[in-house]
PDB file of C-alpha atoms in Angstrom:
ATOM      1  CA  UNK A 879     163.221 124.609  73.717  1.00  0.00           C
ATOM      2  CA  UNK A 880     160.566 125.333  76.586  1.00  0.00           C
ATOM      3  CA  UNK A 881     161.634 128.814  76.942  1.00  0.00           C
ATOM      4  CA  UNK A 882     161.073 129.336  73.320  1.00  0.00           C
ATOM      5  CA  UNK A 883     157.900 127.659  73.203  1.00  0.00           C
ATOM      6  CA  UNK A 884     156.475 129.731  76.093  1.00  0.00           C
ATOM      7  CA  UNK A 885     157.635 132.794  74.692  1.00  0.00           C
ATOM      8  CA  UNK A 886     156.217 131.821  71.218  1.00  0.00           C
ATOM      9  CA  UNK A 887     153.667 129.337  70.506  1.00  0.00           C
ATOM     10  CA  UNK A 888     151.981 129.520  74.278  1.00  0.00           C
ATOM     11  CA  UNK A 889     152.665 133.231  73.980  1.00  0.00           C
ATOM     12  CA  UNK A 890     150.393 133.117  71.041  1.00  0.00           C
ATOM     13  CA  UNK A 891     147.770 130.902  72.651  1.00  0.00           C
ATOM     14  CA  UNK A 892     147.421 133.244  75.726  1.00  0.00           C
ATOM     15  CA  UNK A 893     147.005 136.574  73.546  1.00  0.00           C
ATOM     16  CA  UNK A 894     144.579 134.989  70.981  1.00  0.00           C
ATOM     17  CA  UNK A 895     142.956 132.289  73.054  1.00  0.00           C
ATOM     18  CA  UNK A 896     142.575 133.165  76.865  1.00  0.00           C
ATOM     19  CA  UNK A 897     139.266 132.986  77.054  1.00  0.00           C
ATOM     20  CA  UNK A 898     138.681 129.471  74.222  1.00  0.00           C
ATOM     21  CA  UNK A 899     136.809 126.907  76.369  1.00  0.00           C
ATOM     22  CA  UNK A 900     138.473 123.582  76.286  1.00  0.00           C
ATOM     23  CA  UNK A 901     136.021 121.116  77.760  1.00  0.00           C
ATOM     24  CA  UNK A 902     132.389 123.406  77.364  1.00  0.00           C
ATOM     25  CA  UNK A 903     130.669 120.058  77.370  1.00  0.00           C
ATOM     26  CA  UNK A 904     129.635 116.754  79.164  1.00  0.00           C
ATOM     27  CA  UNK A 905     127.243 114.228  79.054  1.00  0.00           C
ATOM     28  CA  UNK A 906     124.626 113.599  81.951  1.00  0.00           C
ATOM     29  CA  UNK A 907     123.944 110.041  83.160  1.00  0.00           C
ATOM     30  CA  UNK A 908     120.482 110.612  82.132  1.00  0.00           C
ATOM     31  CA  UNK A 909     122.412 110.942  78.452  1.00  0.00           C
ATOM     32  CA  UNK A 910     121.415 114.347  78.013  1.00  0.00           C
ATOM     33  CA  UNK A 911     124.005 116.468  76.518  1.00  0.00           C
ATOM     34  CA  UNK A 912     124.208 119.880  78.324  1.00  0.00           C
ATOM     35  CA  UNK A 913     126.735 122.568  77.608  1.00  0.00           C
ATOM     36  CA  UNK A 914     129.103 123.938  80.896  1.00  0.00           C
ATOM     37  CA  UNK A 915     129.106 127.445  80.255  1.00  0.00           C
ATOM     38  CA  UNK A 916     133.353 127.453  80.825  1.00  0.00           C
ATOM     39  CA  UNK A 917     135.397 125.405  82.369  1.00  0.00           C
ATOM     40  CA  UNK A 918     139.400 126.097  81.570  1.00  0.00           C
ATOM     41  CA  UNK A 919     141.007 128.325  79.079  1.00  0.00           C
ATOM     42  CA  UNK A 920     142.688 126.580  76.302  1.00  0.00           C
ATOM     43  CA  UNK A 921     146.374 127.668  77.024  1.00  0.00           C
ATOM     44  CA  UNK A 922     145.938 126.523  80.825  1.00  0.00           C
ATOM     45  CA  UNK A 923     144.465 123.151  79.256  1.00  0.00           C
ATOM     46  CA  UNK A 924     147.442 122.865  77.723  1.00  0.00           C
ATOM     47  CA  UNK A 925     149.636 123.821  80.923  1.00  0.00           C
ATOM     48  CA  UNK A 926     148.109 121.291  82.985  1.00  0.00           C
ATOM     49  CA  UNK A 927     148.561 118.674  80.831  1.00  0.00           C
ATOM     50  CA  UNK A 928     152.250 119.812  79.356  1.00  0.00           C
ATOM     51  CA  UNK A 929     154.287 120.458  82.746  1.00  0.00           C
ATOM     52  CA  UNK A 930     154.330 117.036  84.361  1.00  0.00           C
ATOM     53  CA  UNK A 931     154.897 114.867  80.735  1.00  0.00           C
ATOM     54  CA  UNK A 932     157.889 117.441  80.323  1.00  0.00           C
ATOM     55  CA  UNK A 933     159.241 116.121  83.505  1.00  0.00           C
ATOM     56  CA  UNK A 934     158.624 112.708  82.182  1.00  0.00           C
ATOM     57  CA  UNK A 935     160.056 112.824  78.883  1.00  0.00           C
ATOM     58  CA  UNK A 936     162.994 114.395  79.961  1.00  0.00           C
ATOM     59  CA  UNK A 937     163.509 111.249  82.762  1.00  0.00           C
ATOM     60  CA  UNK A 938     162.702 109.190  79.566  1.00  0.00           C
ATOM     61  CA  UNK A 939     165.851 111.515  77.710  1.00  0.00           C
ATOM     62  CA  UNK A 940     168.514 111.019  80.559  1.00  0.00           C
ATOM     63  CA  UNK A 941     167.529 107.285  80.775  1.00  0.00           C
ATOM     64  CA  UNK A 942     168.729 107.221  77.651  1.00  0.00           C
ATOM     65  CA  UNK A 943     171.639 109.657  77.626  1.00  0.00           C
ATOM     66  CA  UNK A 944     170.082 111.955  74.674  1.00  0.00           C
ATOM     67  CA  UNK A 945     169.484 114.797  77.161  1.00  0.00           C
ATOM     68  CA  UNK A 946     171.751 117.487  75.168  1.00  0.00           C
ATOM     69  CA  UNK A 947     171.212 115.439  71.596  1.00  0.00           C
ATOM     70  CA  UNK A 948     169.782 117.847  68.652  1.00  0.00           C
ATOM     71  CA  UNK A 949     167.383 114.827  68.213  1.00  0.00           C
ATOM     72  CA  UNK A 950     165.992 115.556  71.307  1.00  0.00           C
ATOM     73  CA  UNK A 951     165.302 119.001  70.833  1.00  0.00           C
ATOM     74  CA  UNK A 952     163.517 118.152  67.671  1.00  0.00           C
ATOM     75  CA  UNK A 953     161.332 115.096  68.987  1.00  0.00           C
ATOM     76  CA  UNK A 954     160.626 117.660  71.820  1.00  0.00           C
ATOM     77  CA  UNK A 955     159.342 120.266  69.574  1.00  0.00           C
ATOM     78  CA  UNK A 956     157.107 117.577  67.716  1.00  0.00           C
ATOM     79  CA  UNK A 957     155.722 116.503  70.905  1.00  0.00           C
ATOM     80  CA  UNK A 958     155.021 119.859  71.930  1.00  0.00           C
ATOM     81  CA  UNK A 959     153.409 121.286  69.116  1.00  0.00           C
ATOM     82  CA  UNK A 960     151.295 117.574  68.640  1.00  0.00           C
ATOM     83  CA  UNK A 961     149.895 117.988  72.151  1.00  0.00           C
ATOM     84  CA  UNK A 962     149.388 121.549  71.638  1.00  0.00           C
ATOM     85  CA  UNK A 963     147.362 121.352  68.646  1.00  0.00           C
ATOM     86  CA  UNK A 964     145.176 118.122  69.849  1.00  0.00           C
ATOM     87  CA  UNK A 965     142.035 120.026  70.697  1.00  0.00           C
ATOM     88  CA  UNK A 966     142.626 122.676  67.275  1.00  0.00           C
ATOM     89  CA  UNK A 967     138.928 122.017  66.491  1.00  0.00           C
ATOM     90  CA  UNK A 968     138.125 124.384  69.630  1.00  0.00           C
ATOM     91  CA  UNK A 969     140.589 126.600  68.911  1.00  0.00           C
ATOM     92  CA  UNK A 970     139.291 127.561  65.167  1.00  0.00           C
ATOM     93  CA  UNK A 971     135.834 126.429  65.789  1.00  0.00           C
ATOM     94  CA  UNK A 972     135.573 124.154  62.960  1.00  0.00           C
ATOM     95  CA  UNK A 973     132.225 122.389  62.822  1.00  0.00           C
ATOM     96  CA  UNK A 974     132.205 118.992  62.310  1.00  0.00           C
ATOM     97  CA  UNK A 975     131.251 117.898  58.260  1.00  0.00           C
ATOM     98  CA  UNK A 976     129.549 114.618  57.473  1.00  0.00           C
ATOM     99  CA  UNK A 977     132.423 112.102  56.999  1.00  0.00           C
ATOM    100  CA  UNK A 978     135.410 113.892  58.399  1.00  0.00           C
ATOM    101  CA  UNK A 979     135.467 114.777  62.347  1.00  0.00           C
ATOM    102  CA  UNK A 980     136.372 118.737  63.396  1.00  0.00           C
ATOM    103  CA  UNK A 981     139.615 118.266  64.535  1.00  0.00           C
ATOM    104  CA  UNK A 982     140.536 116.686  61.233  1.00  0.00           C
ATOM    105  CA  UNK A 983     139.207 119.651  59.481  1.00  0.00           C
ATOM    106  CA  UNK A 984     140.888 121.785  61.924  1.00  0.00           C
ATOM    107  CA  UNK A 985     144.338 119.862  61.091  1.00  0.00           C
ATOM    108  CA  UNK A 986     143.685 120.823  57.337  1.00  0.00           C
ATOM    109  CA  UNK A 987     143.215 124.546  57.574  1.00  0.00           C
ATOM    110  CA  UNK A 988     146.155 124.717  60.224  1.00  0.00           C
ATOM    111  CA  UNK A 989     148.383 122.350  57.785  1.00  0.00           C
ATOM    112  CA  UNK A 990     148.141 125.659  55.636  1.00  0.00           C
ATOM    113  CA  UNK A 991     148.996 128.362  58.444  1.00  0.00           C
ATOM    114  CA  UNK A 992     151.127 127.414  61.260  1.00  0.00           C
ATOM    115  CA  UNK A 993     151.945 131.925  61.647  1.00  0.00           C
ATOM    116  CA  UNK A 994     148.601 132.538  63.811  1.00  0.00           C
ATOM    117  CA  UNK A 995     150.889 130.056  66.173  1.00  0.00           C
ATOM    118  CA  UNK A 996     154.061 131.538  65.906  1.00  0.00           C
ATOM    119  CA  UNK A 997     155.027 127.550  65.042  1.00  0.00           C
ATOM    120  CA  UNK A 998     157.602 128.546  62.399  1.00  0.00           C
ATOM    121  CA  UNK A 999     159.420 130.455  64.513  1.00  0.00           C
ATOM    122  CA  UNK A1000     159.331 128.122  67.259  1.00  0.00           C
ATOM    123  CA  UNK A1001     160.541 125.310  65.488  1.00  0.00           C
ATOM    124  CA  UNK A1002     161.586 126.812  62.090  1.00  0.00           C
ATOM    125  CA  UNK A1003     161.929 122.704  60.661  1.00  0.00           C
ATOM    126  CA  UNK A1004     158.051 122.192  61.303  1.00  0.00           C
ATOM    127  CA  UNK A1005     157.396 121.275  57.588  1.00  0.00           C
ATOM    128  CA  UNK A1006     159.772 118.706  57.741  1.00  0.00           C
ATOM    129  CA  UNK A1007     157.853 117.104  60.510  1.00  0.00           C
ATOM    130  CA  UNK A1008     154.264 118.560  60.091  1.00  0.00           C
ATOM    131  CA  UNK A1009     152.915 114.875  59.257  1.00  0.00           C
ATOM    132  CA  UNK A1010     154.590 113.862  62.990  1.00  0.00           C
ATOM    133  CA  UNK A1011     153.092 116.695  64.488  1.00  0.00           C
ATOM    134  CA  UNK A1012     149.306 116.004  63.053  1.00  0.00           C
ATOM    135  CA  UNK A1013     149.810 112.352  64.287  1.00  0.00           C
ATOM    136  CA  UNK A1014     150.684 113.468  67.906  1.00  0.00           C
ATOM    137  CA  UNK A1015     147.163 115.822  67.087  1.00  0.00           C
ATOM    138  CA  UNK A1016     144.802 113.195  66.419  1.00  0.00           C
ATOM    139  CA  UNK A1017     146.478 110.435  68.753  1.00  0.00           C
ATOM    140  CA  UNK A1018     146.029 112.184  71.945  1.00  0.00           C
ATOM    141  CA  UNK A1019     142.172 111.542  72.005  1.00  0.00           C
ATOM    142  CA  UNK A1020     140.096 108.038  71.899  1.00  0.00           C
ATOM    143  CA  UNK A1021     138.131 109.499  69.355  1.00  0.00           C
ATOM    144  CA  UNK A1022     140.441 110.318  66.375  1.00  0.00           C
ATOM    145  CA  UNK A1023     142.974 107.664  67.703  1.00  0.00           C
ATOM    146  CA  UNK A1024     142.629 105.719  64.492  1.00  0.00           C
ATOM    147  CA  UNK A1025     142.293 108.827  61.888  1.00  0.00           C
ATOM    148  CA  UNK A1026     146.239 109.568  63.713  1.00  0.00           C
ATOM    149  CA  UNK A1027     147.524 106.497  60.751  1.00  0.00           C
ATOM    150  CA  UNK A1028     146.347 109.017  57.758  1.00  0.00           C
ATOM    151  CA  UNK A1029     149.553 110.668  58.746  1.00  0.00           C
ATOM    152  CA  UNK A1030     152.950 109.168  58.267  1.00  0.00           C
ATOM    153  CA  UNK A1031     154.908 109.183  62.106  1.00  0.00           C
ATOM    154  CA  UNK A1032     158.255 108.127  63.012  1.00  0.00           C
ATOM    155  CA  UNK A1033     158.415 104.931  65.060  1.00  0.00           C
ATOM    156  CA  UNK A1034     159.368 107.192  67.989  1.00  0.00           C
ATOM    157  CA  UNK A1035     156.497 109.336  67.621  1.00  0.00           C
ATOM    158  CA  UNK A1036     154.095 106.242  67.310  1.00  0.00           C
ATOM    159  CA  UNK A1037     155.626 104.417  69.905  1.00  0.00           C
ATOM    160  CA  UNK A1038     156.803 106.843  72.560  1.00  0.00           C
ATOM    161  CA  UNK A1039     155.182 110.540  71.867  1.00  0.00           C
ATOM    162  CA  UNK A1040     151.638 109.053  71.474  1.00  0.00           C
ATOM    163  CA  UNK A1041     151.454 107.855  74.289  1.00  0.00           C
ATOM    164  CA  UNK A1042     152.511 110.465  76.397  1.00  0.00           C
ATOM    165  CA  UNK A1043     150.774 113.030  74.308  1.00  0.00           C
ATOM    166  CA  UNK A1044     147.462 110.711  75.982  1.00  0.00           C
ATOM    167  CA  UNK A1045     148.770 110.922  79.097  1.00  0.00           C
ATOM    168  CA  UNK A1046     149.302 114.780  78.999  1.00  0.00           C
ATOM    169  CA  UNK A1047     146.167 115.114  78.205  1.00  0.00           C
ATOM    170  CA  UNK A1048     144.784 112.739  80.993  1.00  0.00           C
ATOM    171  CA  UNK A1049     146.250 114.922  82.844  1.00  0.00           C
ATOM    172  CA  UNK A1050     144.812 117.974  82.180  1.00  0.00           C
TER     173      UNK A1050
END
C-alpha cells in the first residue's frame, strides 16, 4: 500500500506540487504577521511527517495481529490520504470565505475530484470512505479540529487515525 501510494498519489504531489509552500507564514512575538518567502515543499511536508507514523501504525498493527488483514490495508489508505490532504487549502489555494475556513472549502472542491491526485487509483474504494478521509483532513490541525465532526468517521478513525494524523503532522 506504500509502494502504491508513492508511485501514485505522492507521485502526483511531486509533479504538480514541488515547489507549493507548506508553512509560508508565522507570527512575530511583536504579533506582526510576516510572510517566509518558502520554507518546505508540500510533498516533503508530507514525507516528514508520514515516514515515522508509518512505523508507528504498523507497531500499532502487529500489536494487534492485523498486520496482513485487508482491514488494515484499507484503514491505512484512509490514514494516508487524510494526512495527505490536511493542508489541501495550500495545495489549491482556496481563500478563506466569511463563515467557512479554506481548508473546508478546499475539502469541497476536492470531494468532487480526487483524479488531479491519482486517489482513485490508489485506493479505488475512496468513495466508500471519502467522509473518513475528510475527517482525518480537518482533524490533523487545532484549528479545524472541531469542523472534523461535520464528517461521519469510524470509531477507529476518531479514536486511533486522528490522533496520529496530529502527530504526523507534529512531526513534520
Amino acid at each position: 500500500a506504500v509502494q502504491e501510494y508513492f508511485d501514485t498519489v505522492l507521485a502526483a504531489l511531486f509533479a504538480d506540487h514541488s515547489l507549493t509552500e507548506t508553512k509560508g507564514k508565522f507570527v512575530t512575538d511583536d504579533g506582526k504577521e510576516r510572510r517566509d518567502d518558502f520554507d518546505m515543499p508540500y510533498p516533503v511536508h508530507i514525507l516528514n511527517g508520514l515516514i515515522p507514523t508509518l512505523h508507528i501504525f504498523e507497531q500499532f498493527l502487529k500489536n494487534a495481529g492485523k498486520t496482513d488483514s485487508l482491514e488494515a490495508e484499507t484503514w491505512l489508505k484512509v490514514f494516508m490520504l487524510g494526512f495527505t490532504l490536511h493542508d489541501a487549502n495550500k495545495l489549491l489555494r482556496v481563500p478563506e470565505q466569511k463563515g467557512k475556513t479554506d481548508l473546508e472549502l478546499a475539502l469541497e472542491q476536492l470531494r468532487e475530484d480526487f483524479a488531479n491526485f491519482r486517489a482513485l487509483e490508489f485506493f479505488p474504494e475512496v468513495e466508500k470512505y471519502k467522509d473518513n478521509v475528510f475527517h482525518l483532513a480537518l482533524a490533523t490541525e487545532n484549528r479545524t479540529r472541531i469542523l472534523a465532526n461535520e464528517y461521519p468517521a469510524e470509531r477507529f478513525v476518531r479514536e486511533k487515525l486522528a490522533p496520529l494524523c496530529h502527530l504526523a503532522d507534529r512531526l513534520a
